[in-house]
CSV table of C-alpha atoms and ligand atoms in Angstrom, one decimal:
chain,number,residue,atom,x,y,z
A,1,UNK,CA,10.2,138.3,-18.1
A,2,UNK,CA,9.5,140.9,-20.7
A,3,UNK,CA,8.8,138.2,-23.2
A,4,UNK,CA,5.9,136.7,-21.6
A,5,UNK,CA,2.4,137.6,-22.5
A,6,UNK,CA,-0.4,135.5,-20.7
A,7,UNK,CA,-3.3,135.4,-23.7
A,8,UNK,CA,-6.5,136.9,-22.0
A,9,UNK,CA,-9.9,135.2,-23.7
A,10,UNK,CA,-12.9,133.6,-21.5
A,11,UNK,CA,-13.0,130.7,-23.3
A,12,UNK,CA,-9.4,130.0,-23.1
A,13,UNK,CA,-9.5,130.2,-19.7
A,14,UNK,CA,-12.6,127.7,-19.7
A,15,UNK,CA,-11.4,125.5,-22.2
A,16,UNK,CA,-7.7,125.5,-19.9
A,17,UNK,CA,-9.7,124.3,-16.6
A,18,UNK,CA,-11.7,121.4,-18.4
A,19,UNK,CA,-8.2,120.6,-19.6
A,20,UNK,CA,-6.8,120.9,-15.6
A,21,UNK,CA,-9.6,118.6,-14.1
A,22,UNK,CA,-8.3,115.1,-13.3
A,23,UNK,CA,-11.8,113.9,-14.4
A,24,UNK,CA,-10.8,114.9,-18.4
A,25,UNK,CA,-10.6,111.5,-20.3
A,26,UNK,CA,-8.0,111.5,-22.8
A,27,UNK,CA,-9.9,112.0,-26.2
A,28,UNK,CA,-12.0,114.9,-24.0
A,29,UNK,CA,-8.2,115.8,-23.4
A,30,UNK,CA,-6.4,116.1,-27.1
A,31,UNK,CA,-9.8,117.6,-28.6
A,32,UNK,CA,-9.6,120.6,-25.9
A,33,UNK,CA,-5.8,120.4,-26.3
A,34,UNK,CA,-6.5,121.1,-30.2
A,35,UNK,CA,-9.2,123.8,-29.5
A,36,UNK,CA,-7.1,125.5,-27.6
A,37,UNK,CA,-4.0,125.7,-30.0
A,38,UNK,CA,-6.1,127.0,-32.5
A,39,UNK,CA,-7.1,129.9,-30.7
A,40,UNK,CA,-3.2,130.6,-29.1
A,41,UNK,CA,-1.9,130.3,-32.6
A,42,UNK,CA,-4.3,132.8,-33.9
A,43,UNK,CA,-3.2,135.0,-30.6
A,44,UNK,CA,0.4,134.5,-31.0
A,45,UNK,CA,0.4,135.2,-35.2
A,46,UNK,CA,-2.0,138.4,-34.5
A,47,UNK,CA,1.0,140.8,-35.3
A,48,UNK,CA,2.1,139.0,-38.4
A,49,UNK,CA,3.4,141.8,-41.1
A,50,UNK,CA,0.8,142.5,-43.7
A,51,UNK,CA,1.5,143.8,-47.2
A,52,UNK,CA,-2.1,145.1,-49.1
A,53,UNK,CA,-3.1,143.0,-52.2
A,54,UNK,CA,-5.4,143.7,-55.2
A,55,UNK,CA,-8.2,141.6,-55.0
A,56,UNK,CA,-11.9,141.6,-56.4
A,57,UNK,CA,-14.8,140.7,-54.7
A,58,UNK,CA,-17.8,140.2,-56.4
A,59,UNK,CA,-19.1,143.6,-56.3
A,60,UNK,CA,-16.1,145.6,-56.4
A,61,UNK,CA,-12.0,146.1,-56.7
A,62,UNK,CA,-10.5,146.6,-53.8
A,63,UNK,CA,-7.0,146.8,-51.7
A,64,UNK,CA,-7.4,144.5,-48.7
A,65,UNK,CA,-4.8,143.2,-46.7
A,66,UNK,CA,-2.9,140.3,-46.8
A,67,UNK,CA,0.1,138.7,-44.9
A,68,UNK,CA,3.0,140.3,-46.4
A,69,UNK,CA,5.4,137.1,-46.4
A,70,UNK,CA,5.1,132.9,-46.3
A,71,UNK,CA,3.3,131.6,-43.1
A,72,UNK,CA,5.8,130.8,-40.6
A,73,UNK,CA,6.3,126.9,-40.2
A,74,UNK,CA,4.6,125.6,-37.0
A,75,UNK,CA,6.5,123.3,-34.7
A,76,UNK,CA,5.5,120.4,-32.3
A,77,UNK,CA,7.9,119.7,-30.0
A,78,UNK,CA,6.8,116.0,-29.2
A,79,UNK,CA,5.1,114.5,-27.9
A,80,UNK,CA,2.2,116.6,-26.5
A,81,UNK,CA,2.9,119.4,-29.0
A,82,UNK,CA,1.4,117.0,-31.2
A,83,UNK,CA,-2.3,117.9,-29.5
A,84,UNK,CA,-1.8,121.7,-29.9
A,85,UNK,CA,-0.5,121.3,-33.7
A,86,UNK,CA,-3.6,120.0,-34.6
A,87,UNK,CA,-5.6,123.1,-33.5
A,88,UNK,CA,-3.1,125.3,-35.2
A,89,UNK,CA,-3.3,123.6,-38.6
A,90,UNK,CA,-6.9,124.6,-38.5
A,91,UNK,CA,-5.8,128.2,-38.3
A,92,UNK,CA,-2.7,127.4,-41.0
A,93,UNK,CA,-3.7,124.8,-43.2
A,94,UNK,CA,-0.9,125.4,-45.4
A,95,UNK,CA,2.1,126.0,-43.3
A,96,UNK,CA,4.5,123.5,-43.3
A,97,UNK,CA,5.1,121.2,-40.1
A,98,UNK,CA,8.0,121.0,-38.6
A,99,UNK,CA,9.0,117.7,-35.3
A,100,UNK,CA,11.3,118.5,-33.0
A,101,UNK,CA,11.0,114.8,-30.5
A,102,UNK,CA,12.6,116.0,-26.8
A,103,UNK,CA,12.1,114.2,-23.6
A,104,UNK,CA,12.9,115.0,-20.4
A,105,UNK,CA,15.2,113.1,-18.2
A,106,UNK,CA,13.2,112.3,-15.4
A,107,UNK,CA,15.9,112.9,-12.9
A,108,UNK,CA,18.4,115.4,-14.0
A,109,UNK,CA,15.1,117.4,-16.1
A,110,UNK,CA,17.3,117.9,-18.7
A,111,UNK,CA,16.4,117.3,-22.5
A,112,UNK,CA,17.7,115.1,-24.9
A,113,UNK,CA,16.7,115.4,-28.6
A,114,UNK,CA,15.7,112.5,-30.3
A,115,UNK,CA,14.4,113.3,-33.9
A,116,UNK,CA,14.4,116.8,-36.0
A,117,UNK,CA,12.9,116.8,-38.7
A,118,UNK,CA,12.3,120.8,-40.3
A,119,UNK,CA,11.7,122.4,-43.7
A,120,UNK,CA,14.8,124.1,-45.1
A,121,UNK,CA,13.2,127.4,-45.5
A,122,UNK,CA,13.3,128.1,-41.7
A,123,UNK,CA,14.9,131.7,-42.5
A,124,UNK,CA,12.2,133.2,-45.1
A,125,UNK,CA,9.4,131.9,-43.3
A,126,UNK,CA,9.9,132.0,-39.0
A,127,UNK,CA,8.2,129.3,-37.2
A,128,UNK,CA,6.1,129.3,-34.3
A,129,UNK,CA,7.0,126.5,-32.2
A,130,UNK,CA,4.5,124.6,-29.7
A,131,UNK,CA,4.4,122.5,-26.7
A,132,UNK,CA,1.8,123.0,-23.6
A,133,UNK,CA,4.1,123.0,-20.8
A,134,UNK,CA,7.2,124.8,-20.2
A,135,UNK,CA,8.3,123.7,-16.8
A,136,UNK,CA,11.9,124.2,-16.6
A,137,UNK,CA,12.2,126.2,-20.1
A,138,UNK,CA,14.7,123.6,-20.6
A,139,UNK,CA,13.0,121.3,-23.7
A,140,UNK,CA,11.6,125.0,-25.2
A,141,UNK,CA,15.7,126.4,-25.3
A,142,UNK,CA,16.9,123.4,-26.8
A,143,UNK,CA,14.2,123.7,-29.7
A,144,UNK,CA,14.8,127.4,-30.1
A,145,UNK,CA,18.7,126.5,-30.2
A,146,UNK,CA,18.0,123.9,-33.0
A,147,UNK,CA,15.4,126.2,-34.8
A,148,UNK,CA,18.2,129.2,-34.8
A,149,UNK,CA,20.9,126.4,-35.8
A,150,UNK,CA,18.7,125.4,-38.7
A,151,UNK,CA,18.1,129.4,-40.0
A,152,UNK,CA,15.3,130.4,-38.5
A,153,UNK,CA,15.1,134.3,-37.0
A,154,UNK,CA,11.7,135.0,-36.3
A,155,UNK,CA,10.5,132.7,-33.8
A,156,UNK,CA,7.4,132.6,-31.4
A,157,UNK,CA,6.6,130.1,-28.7
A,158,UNK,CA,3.1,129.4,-27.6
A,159,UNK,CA,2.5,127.3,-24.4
A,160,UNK,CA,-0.4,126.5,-22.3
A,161,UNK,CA,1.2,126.7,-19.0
A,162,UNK,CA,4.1,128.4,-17.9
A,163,UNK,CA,5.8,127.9,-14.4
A,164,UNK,CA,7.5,131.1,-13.8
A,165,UNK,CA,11.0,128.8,-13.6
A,166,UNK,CA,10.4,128.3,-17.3
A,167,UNK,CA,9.4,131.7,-18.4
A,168,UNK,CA,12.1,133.4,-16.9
A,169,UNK,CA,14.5,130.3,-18.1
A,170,UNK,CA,13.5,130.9,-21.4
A,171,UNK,CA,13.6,134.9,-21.4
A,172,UNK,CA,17.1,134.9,-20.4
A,173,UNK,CA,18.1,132.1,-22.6
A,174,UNK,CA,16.3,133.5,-25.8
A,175,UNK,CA,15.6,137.3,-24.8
A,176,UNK,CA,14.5,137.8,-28.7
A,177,UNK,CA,11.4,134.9,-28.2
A,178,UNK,CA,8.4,136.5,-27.7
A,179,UNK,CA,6.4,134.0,-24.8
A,180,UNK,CA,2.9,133.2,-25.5
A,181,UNK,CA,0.8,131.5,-22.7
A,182,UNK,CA,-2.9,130.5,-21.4
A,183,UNK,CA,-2.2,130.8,-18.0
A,184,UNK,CA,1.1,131.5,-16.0
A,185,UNK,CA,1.1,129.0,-12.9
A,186,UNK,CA,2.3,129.3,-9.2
A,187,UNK,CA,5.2,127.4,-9.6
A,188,UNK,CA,7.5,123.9,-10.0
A,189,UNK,CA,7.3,120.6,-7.7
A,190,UNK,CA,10.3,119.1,-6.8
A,191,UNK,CA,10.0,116.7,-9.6
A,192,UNK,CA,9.9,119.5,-12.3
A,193,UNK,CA,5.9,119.3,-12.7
A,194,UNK,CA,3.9,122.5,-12.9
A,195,UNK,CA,1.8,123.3,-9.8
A,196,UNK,CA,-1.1,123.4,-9.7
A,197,UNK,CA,-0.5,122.3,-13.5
A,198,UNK,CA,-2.7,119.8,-15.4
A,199,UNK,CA,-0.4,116.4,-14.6
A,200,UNK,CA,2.3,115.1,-17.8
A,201,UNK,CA,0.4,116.6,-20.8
A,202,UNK,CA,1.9,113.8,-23.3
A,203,UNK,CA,0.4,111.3,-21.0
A,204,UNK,CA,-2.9,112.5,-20.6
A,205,UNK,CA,-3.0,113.2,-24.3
A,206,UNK,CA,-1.8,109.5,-25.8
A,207,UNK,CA,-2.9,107.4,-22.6
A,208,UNK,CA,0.0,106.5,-21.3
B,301,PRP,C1,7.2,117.5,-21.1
B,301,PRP,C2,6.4,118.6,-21.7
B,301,PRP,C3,7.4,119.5,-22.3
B,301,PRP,C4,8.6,119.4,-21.3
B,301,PRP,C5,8.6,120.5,-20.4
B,301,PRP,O1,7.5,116.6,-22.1
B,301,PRP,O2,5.5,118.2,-22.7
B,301,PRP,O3,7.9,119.1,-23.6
B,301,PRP,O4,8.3,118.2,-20.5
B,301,PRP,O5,9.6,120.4,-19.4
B,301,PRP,P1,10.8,121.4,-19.3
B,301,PRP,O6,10.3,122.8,-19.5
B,301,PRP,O7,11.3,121.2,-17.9
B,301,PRP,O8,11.8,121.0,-20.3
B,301,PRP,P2,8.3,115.2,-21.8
B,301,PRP,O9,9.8,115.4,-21.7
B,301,PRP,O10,7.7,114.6,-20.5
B,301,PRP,O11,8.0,114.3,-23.0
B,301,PRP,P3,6.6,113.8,-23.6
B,301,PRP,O12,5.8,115.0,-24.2
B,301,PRP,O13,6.9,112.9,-24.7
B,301,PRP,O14,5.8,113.2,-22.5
């Protein structure tokens, strides 16, 4: 699992157990959800190349640095996506959005697509692609598959829990991916739910 990082910030981890507790109503539940995709997109762009630019301040010229290329395109993977895309367009106003709808068969836990939708300039700009739970890894390959089908080379994945199925799923399936997550869980119920988890993320977040 050399593609796994686990993002280590106190009030991740804080903001993560509020988000855990069965006791979290649902708004309490998408605003933490957005909080804390803010912060993992900031975390899992940190390396971004940088290029320096000729600016001036109001005191002085100066070189100070800039991203070198277009910011990537971020991703939800729907539903619950959805609740961590909002935090990340706080960090990336201007990136583009991409939808990738997957849902999970309840009994065979496999994914089935039903919408894309994706800018075309996957391949000059990398996306980071988001969704809280990877469980299987199985709805996070499928996206990556379709984000490599539709150009895209650079790619980043930022979760909020990983069962240790998924990240090792995913690291075999897309070795180049680097994993970002908040915390890295015990393991899968027979079901395909995280344990000890936070329940059906797209659930808690819409109500349903
Ligand atoms: C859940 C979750 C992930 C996926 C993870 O979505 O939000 O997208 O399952 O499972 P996997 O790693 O085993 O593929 P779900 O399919 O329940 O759809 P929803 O977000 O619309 O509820």
């Amino acid at each position: 699992m050399s593609t796994l990082r686990v993002a280590r910030h106190a009030l991740l981890r804080h903001k993560l157990t509020r988000l855990r507790m069965r006791e979290t109503d649902s708004a309490t539940f998408r605003r933490l959800l957005a909080e804390i995709g803010a912060v993992l997109t900031a975390e899992a762009l940190r390396d971004l190349p940088e290029a320096p630019r000729l600016i001036d301040t109001p005191m002085a010229r100066m070189q100070a640095p800039a991203l070198a290329g277009p910011e990537p395109c971020l991703v939800a993977i729907l539903r619950a996506g959805l609740g961590l895309l909002e935090g990340a367009r706080w960090v990336l106003p201007d990136a583009p959005i991409g939808h990738l709808g997957l849902v999970r068969d309840e009994v065979t836990l496999q994914p089935s697509e039903y919408v894309v939708r994706l800018p075309p300039d996957l391949a000059a700009r990398g996306a980071l692609l988001l969704d809280p739970m990877l469980a299987t890894g199985g709805s996070a390959a499928a996206a990556i598959t379709r984000l490599k089908q539709r150009g895209a080379t650079q790619i980043r994945f930022a979760c909020v829990l990983a069962a240790p199925e998924g990240a090792a799923f995913l690291a075999k399936t897309h070795p180049d991916v680097p994993i970002l997550t908040a915390a890295l869980d015990e393991r899968l119920d027979e079901r395909g739910f995280i344990l000890p988890g936070l329940g059906d993320a797209g659930d808690r977040c819409f109500g349903t």
